[in-house]
CSV table of C-alpha atoms and ligand atoms in Angstrom, one decimal:
chain,number,residue,atom,x,y,z
X,1,MET,CA,-14.5,13.8,5.8
X,2,PRO,CA,-12.8,16.6,8.5
X,3,ARG,CA,-9.8,18.1,8.0
X,4,LEU,CA,-7.3,15.8,9.5
X,5,SER,CA,-9.0,12.8,7.0
X,6,ILE,CA,-8.4,14.5,4.1
X,7,TRP,CA,-4.5,15.1,5.9
X,8,LEU,CA,-4.2,11.4,6.2
X,9,ILE,CA,-5.4,10.4,3.0
X,10,ARG,CA,-3.6,12.6,1.4
X,11,ALA,CA,-0.6,11.5,3.3
X,12,ALA,CA,-1.6,7.7,2.0
X,13,LEU,CA,-1.2,8.6,-1.9
X,14,ILE,CA,1.5,10.4,-1.8
X,15,TYR,CA,3.1,7.1,0.3
X,16,LEU,CA,1.3,5.4,-2.2
X,17,LEU,CA,3.0,6.8,-4.8
X,18,LEU,CA,6.8,6.9,-3.7
X,19,GLY,CA,5.9,3.7,-2.6
X,20,PHE,CA,5.2,2.6,-5.5
X,21,THR,CA,7.9,4.0,-7.5
X,22,VAL,CA,10.6,2.8,-4.9
X,23,GLY,CA,9.5,-0.6,-5.2
X,24,GLY,CA,9.3,-0.3,-9.1
X,25,LEU,CA,13.5,0.7,-9.4
X,26,LEU,CA,14.2,-2.0,-7.2
X,27,LEU,CA,12.6,-4.3,-9.1
X,28,TRP,CA,13.6,-3.4,-11.5
X,29,HIS,CA,16.9,-3.4,-11.2
X,30,LYS,CA,16.2,-6.3,-10.2
X,31,GLY,CA,15.3,-7.3,-13.7
X,32,LEU,CA,17.5,-5.2,-15.4
X,33,PRO,CA,20.4,-4.6,-13.2
X,34,LEU,CA,21.2,-0.2,-12.7
X,35,ASN,CA,23.3,0.4,-9.7
X,36,PRO,CA,23.1,-1.8,-6.6
X,37,ALA,CA,23.1,1.6,-4.2
X,38,LEU,CA,19.1,1.3,-4.9
X,39,TRP,CA,19.0,-1.3,-1.9
X,40,ARG,CA,20.6,1.2,0.5
X,41,LEU,CA,16.2,2.3,-0.7
X,42,LEU,CA,14.4,-0.9,0.8
X,43,PRO,CA,14.0,0.4,4.5
X,44,ALA,CA,12.6,3.1,2.7
X,45,HIS,CA,10.3,1.2,0.3
X,46,MET,CA,8.8,-1.2,3.4
X,47,GLU,CA,7.9,2.3,5.6
X,48,PHE,CA,6.6,3.9,2.5
X,49,LEU,CA,4.4,1.6,2.4
X,50,LEU,CA,3.6,-0.1,4.9
X,51,MET,CA,3.9,2.6,7.6
X,52,GLY,CA,3.4,5.5,4.9
X,53,TRP,CA,0.4,3.7,2.5
X,54,ILE,CA,-2.0,1.5,5.6
X,55,VAL,CA,-1.0,3.4,8.4
X,56,HIS,CA,-1.3,6.7,6.9
X,57,LEU,CA,-4.8,5.2,5.2
X,58,VAL,CA,-6.6,3.1,8.6
X,59,MET,CA,-6.1,6.0,10.8
X,60,GLY,CA,-7.9,8.7,8.6
X,61,VAL,CA,-10.2,6.2,7.5
X,62,ALA,CA,-10.7,5.6,11.4
X,63,TYR,CA,-10.2,8.6,12.1
X,64,TRP,CA,-13.0,9.8,10.1
X,65,ILE,CA,-15.7,7.3,10.7
X,66,LEU,CA,-15.4,5.9,13.9
X,67,PRO,CA,-18.9,6.4,16.1
X,68,ARG,CA,-19.0,9.9,17.5
X,69,PHE,CA,-19.6,11.6,20.5
X,70,GLN,CA,-23.1,13.6,19.6
X,71,THR,CA,-21.0,15.7,16.9
X,72,LYS,CA,-17.8,16.3,18.3
X,73,ARG,CA,-14.1,13.8,17.1
X,74,PRO,CA,-12.6,13.8,21.0
X,75,LEU,CA,-8.4,13.5,21.8
X,76,SER,CA,-8.2,15.5,17.7
X,77,ALA,CA,-4.9,17.0,19.4
X,78,LEU,CA,-3.2,13.8,19.7
X,79,VAL,CA,-4.4,12.6,15.9
X,80,TRP,CA,-1.9,15.3,14.8
X,81,LEU,CA,1.0,14.3,17.7
X,82,SER,CA,0.5,11.1,16.0
X,83,PHE,CA,0.3,12.5,12.2
X,84,CYS,CA,4.1,13.8,12.8
X,85,LEU,CA,5.0,11.3,14.8
X,86,LEU,CA,4.7,9.1,12.0
X,87,ASN,CA,5.9,10.9,9.2
X,88,GLY,CA,9.2,12.3,11.7
X,89,GLY,CA,9.5,8.1,11.6
X,90,ILE,CA,9.4,7.1,8.7
X,91,TRP,CA,11.7,9.6,6.8
X,92,LEU,CA,14.7,8.8,10.8
X,93,ILE,CA,14.2,5.0,9.4
X,94,SER,CA,14.2,6.0,4.9
X,95,ILE,CA,17.1,7.8,5.3
X,96,SER,CA,19.1,5.8,7.9
X,97,THR,CA,20.7,4.0,5.4
X,98,PHE,CA,22.1,7.4,3.7
X,99,VAL,CA,24.3,8.2,7.3
X,100,ALA,CA,26.0,7.9,10.1
X,101,PHE,CA,24.6,6.1,13.4
X,102,ALA,CA,22.5,4.5,12.0
X,103,PRO,CA,21.1,2.3,14.5
X,104,THR,CA,20.4,5.3,16.8
X,105,ILE,CA,18.4,6.9,14.0
X,106,GLN,CA,16.8,3.9,13.4
X,107,LEU,CA,15.3,3.7,17.3
X,108,VAL,CA,14.8,7.1,17.8
X,109,GLY,CA,12.6,6.2,14.1
X,110,ARG,CA,11.2,3.2,15.2
X,111,ILE,CA,10.0,5.3,19.2
X,112,ALA,CA,8.5,7.4,16.9
X,113,GLU,CA,6.3,5.3,15.7
X,114,VAL,CA,5.6,3.0,18.7
X,115,GLY,CA,4.6,6.7,20.1
X,116,ALA,CA,2.7,7.5,17.4
X,117,ILE,CA,0.2,4.1,17.6
X,118,MET,CA,0.0,5.3,20.7
X,119,ALA,CA,-1.6,8.9,20.6
X,120,PHE,CA,-3.8,6.9,18.3
X,121,ALA,CA,-4.9,4.6,20.3
X,122,VAL,CA,-5.6,6.7,23.1
X,123,HIS,CA,-7.3,8.8,21.2
X,124,ALA,CA,-9.3,6.1,19.2
X,125,TRP,CA,-10.6,3.9,22.5
X,126,PRO,CA,-13.8,5.8,24.0
X,127,ARG,CA,-14.7,6.2,20.2
X,128,ILE,CA,-15.3,2.3,20.4
X,129,LYS,CA,-18.7,2.3,21.4
X,130,PRO,CA,-22.5,2.0,20.0
X,131,THR,CA,-23.4,4.6,18.3
X,132,SER,CA,-26.1,5.9,20.4
X,133,LEU,CA,-23.5,6.9,23.0
E,1,MET,CA,-21.6,-2.0,-5.9
E,2,PRO,CA,-19.9,-0.3,-9.0
E,3,PHE,CA,-18.8,-3.5,-11.3
E,4,VAL,CA,-15.7,-2.5,-11.5
E,5,THR,CA,-15.0,-2.9,-7.4
E,6,ARG,CA,-16.5,-6.3,-7.7
E,7,TYR,CA,-13.9,-7.2,-9.9
E,8,PHE,CA,-11.0,-5.6,-7.9
E,9,ILE,CA,-12.7,-7.5,-4.5
E,10,LYS,CA,-13.1,-10.5,-6.4
E,11,THR,CA,-9.7,-10.2,-7.8
E,12,SER,CA,-8.1,-9.3,-3.9
E,13,LEU,CA,-9.9,-12.5,-2.6
E,14,MET,CA,-8.5,-15.3,-5.3
E,15,PHE,CA,-4.5,-13.0,-4.4
E,16,PHE,CA,-5.1,-13.5,-0.5
E,17,VAL,CA,-5.7,-17.0,-1.3
E,18,ALA,CA,-3.1,-17.3,-4.1
E,19,ALA,CA,-0.5,-15.7,-2.2
E,20,LEU,CA,-1.0,-18.1,1.1
E,21,LEU,CA,-1.4,-21.2,-1.4
E,22,CYS,CA,2.6,-19.6,-2.2
E,23,ALA,CA,3.0,-19.2,2.3
E,24,LEU,CA,2.3,-23.5,2.9
E,25,LEU,CA,4.8,-23.9,-0.2
E,26,LEU,CA,7.6,-22.1,1.7
E,27,VAL,CA,7.2,-24.5,4.3
E,28,LEU,CA,7.1,-27.8,3.0
E,29,ARG,CA,9.7,-27.0,1.9
E,30,PRO,CA,11.0,-29.5,4.6
E,31,PHE,CA,9.5,-31.8,3.3
E,32,ILE,CA,9.2,-32.5,0.3
E,33,VAL,CA,11.4,-32.2,-2.9
E,34,LEU,CA,10.3,-29.0,-4.2
E,35,PRO,CA,11.1,-27.6,-7.6
E,36,ALA,CA,14.0,-24.9,-7.9
E,37,PHE,CA,12.0,-22.2,-7.9
E,38,VAL,CA,9.9,-22.3,-5.6
E,39,VAL,CA,12.8,-21.0,-3.3
E,40,GLY,CA,12.1,-16.7,-5.7
E,41,LEU,CA,8.6,-17.1,-3.5
E,42,THR,CA,9.4,-15.3,-0.5
E,43,PRO,CA,9.3,-12.3,-2.3
E,44,VAL,CA,5.8,-13.0,-4.6
E,45,TYR,CA,3.7,-14.3,-0.9
E,46,PHE,CA,4.8,-11.2,1.0
E,47,HIS,CA,3.8,-8.7,-2.2
E,48,LEU,CA,1.0,-10.7,-3.9
E,49,PHE,CA,0.0,-10.8,0.3
E,50,MET,CA,0.0,-7.0,-0.2
E,51,VAL,CA,-0.2,-5.8,-3.6
E,52,GLY,CA,-2.7,-7.7,-4.7
E,53,TRP,CA,-4.6,-9.0,-1.4
E,54,VAL,CA,-4.4,-5.3,1.3
E,55,THR,CA,-4.1,-3.0,-1.2
E,56,GLN,CA,-6.2,-4.2,-4.4
E,57,ILE,CA,-9.2,-4.6,-1.4
E,58,ILE,CA,-8.5,-1.0,0.1
E,59,ILE,CA,-8.7,0.1,-4.1
E,60,GLY,CA,-11.8,-0.9,-5.3
E,61,VAL,CA,-13.4,0.0,-1.7
E,62,ALA,CA,-12.2,3.5,-2.1
E,63,PHE,CA,-13.7,3.9,-4.9
E,64,TRP,CA,-16.7,2.5,-4.5
E,65,MET,CA,-17.7,4.6,-1.2
E,66,PHE,CA,-15.4,7.7,-1.0
E,67,PRO,CA,-16.9,12.1,-1.6
E,68,LYS,CA,-18.1,12.5,-4.1
E,69,PHE,CA,-15.9,13.8,-7.1
E,70,THR,CA,-18.7,15.3,-9.2
E,71,LYS,CA,-22.5,14.6,-9.4
E,72,GLU,CA,-22.2,14.1,-12.3
E,73,GLN,CA,-19.2,11.5,-12.4
E,74,PRO,CA,-19.5,10.8,-8.5
E,75,ARG,CA,-16.5,8.0,-8.5
E,76,GLY,CA,-14.1,10.1,-11.1
E,77,SER,CA,-13.6,8.5,-13.7
E,78,GLU,CA,-14.2,5.1,-14.8
E,79,MET,CA,-11.7,4.9,-17.6
E,80,LEU,CA,-8.8,4.9,-14.8
E,81,ALA,CA,-10.5,3.2,-12.9
E,82,TRP,CA,-9.8,0.2,-14.8
E,83,SER,CA,-6.6,1.2,-16.0
E,84,THR,CA,-5.7,0.1,-12.8
E,85,TYR,CA,-6.9,-3.2,-12.4
E,86,ILE,CA,-5.8,-4.3,-15.4
E,87,LEU,CA,-2.1,-3.2,-15.4
E,88,LEU,CA,-1.5,-3.1,-10.8
E,89,ASN,CA,-2.5,-6.5,-11.6
E,90,THR,CA,-1.0,-7.6,-15.3
E,91,GLY,CA,2.0,-6.3,-13.7
E,92,LEU,CA,1.9,-8.1,-10.2
E,93,LEU,CA,1.2,-11.8,-12.2
E,94,LEU,CA,3.8,-11.1,-14.6
E,95,ARG,CA,5.9,-10.5,-10.9
E,96,ALA,CA,5.2,-13.7,-9.5
E,97,VAL,CA,5.9,-15.2,-12.9
E,98,ALA,CA,9.3,-13.2,-13.3
E,99,GLU,CA,10.8,-13.2,-10.0
E,100,PRO,CA,11.1,-17.0,-9.5
E,101,ALA,CA,11.7,-17.5,-12.7
E,102,ASN,CA,14.8,-14.8,-12.3
E,103,ALA,CA,16.5,-15.8,-9.9
E,104,VAL,CA,16.8,-20.0,-10.4
E,105,GLN,CA,17.0,-19.9,-15.1
E,106,MET,CA,19.5,-17.7,-16.8
E,107,TRP,CA,16.9,-16.1,-20.4
E,108,MET,CA,17.4,-12.4,-20.6
E,109,GLY,CA,13.7,-12.5,-21.2
E,110,TRP,CA,13.1,-12.3,-17.9
E,111,GLY,CA,14.6,-9.7,-16.2
E,112,TRP,CA,13.1,-8.0,-19.4
E,113,LEU,CA,9.3,-9.3,-18.3
E,114,LEU,CA,10.4,-8.3,-14.6
E,115,ALA,CA,10.9,-4.3,-15.3
E,116,LEU,CA,8.2,-4.5,-17.2
E,117,ALA,CA,5.7,-5.5,-14.1
E,118,ALA,CA,7.5,-3.3,-12.4
E,119,LEU,CA,7.2,0.1,-14.9
E,120,LEU,CA,2.9,-1.5,-15.6
E,121,GLN,CA,2.7,-1.7,-11.1
E,122,TRP,CA,4.4,1.9,-11.3
E,123,LEU,CA,1.2,3.2,-13.9
E,124,GLY,CA,-1.1,1.3,-11.9
E,125,GLY,CA,-0.9,2.7,-8.5
E,126,PHE,CA,-0.2,6.4,-10.7
E,127,ALA,CA,-4.0,6.0,-12.5
E,128,PHE,CA,-5.3,5.3,-8.3
E,129,VAL,CA,-3.5,7.9,-7.0
E,130,ILE,CA,-5.2,10.2,-9.7
E,131,ASN,CA,-7.5,9.5,-10.2
E,132,THR,CA,-8.5,9.3,-6.2
E,133,TRP,CA,-6.6,12.4,-4.7
E,134,PRO,CA,-9.9,15.0,-6.3
E,135,ARG,CA,-12.3,13.2,-4.0
E,136,ILE,CA,-10.4,13.5,-0.5
E,137,LYS,CA,-12.2,16.5,0.4
E,138,GLU,CA,-14.4,18.3,2.8
E,139,ARG,CA,-18.1,16.8,0.7
H,1,LIG,C1,1.5,-2.0,-0.8
H,1,LIG,C2,3.0,-2.3,-1.3
H,1,LIG,C3,3.4,-2.8,-0.2
H,1,LIG,C4,4.2,-3.2,0.4
H,1,LIG,C5,3.5,-3.3,1.7
H,1,LIG,C6,5.0,-3.2,0.2
H,1,LIG,C7,6.6,-4.3,1.3
H,1,LIG,C8,7.2,-4.9,0.8
H,1,LIG,C9,8.7,-5.4,2.1
H,1,LIG,C10,8.8,-5.4,4.0
H,1,LIG,C11,10.2,-6.0,1.0
H,1,LIG,C12,11.2,-6.4,2.0
H,1,LIG,C13,11.0,-8.4,1.8
H,1,LIG,C14,11.7,-8.4,2.2
H,1,LIG,O1,13.2,-8.4,3.3
H,1,LIG,O2,11.3,-10.6,1.8
H,1,LIG,C15,10.0,-5.3,0.2
H,1,LIG,C16,10.6,-6.0,-0.9
H,1,LIG,C17,10.6,-5.8,-1.7
H,1,LIG,N1,9.5,-4.9,-3.2
H,1,LIG,FE1,7.9,-4.3,-1.6
H,1,LIG,N2,5.8,-4.1,-1.5
H,1,LIG,C18,4.9,-3.6,-2.5
H,1,LIG,C19,4.4,-3.2,-3.0
H,1,LIG,C20,5.7,-3.3,-3.7
H,1,LIG,C21,5.9,-2.8,-4.8
H,1,LIG,C22,4.5,-2.4,-6.3
H,1,LIG,C23,6.9,-3.1,-6.0
H,1,LIG,C24,7.1,-2.7,-7.7
H,1,LIG,C25,7.2,-2.0,-8.5
H,1,LIG,C26,7.7,-3.7,-5.2
H,1,LIG,C27,9.1,-4.2,-5.2
H,1,LIG,C28,9.8,-4.7,-4.2
H,1,LIG,C29,10.7,-5.6,-4.5
H,1,LIG,C30,12.1,-5.6,-5.6
H,1,LIG,C31,11.4,-6.3,-3.9
H,1,LIG,C32,12.7,-6.5,-2.9
H,1,LIG,C33,12.5,-8.1,-3.1
H,1,LIG,C34,14.4,-8.7,-2.6
H,1,LIG,O3,14.3,-8.9,-1.8
H,1,LIG,O4,14.3,-9.1,-4.0
H,1,LIG,N3,7.3,-3.7,-4.2
H,1,LIG,N4,8.6,-4.8,-0.1
């Protein structure tokens, strides 16, 4: 498994733990109320699991197993960029409910996430081909 | 395919069907009279889909396909894999019953069952991560 996939998949596992922890707290609170302020963590729960867990995992596995050119995985820098943008986006949206200017922060976070997915798609595009090419 | 992976994948398919049946019940509400608990099914539908189907099939396939842990124990701990299976599924099933019930019925027991569902799923996720982490490596 290439180093970049290791980073992406380990990040996915960390986000799974974070997302399940927040989700667990919210579910516990629905049953046995702890503190109503916990609901401010709902966007973090959604980001950690949808973007953090699922998207990191998919990107990590795709980078690892999509067909290569001889032995090379071209445009890897784009995947590193995607990793940075995705994490920036996840955290900006997750903290937005705790700070001022929430709508602006959410907007910047989403733009970062769109950029992340575009960068990943540009990297993956030429690798979607018959293995022999 | 390892025995536990077959359980993960078959159970995930059952949750996929169950999730879509919940979605069907939700859109049937304007047409026929349904029991009150159906109102509380939205988060259940979503989590049967994302935890029961998507996350569970990933866990099953990861246990099967990820790089080997060691020659002697290629897939890490079988015991942790079964613990993940039991904790995650018991927690999710408990949630699927207790969350809508808690929304419509004043019984303290539902609240306790929801808290238990939260704890079981959290432990299930934790067991999966512990078993998988050392397998994420160069060879
Ligand atoms: C891959 C796994 C998961 C994903 C993608 C996910 C995603 C989401 C999303 C998008 C929502 C918002 C739904 C809405 O507003 O209607 C939500 C709500 C919630 N999630 Fe999760 N979740 C996951 C796992 C979990 C787990 C494991 C738990 C608990 C142990 C949990 C507990 C909750 C709770 C309590 C809510 C609030 C439900 C409500 O609106 O009352 N989630 N989740």
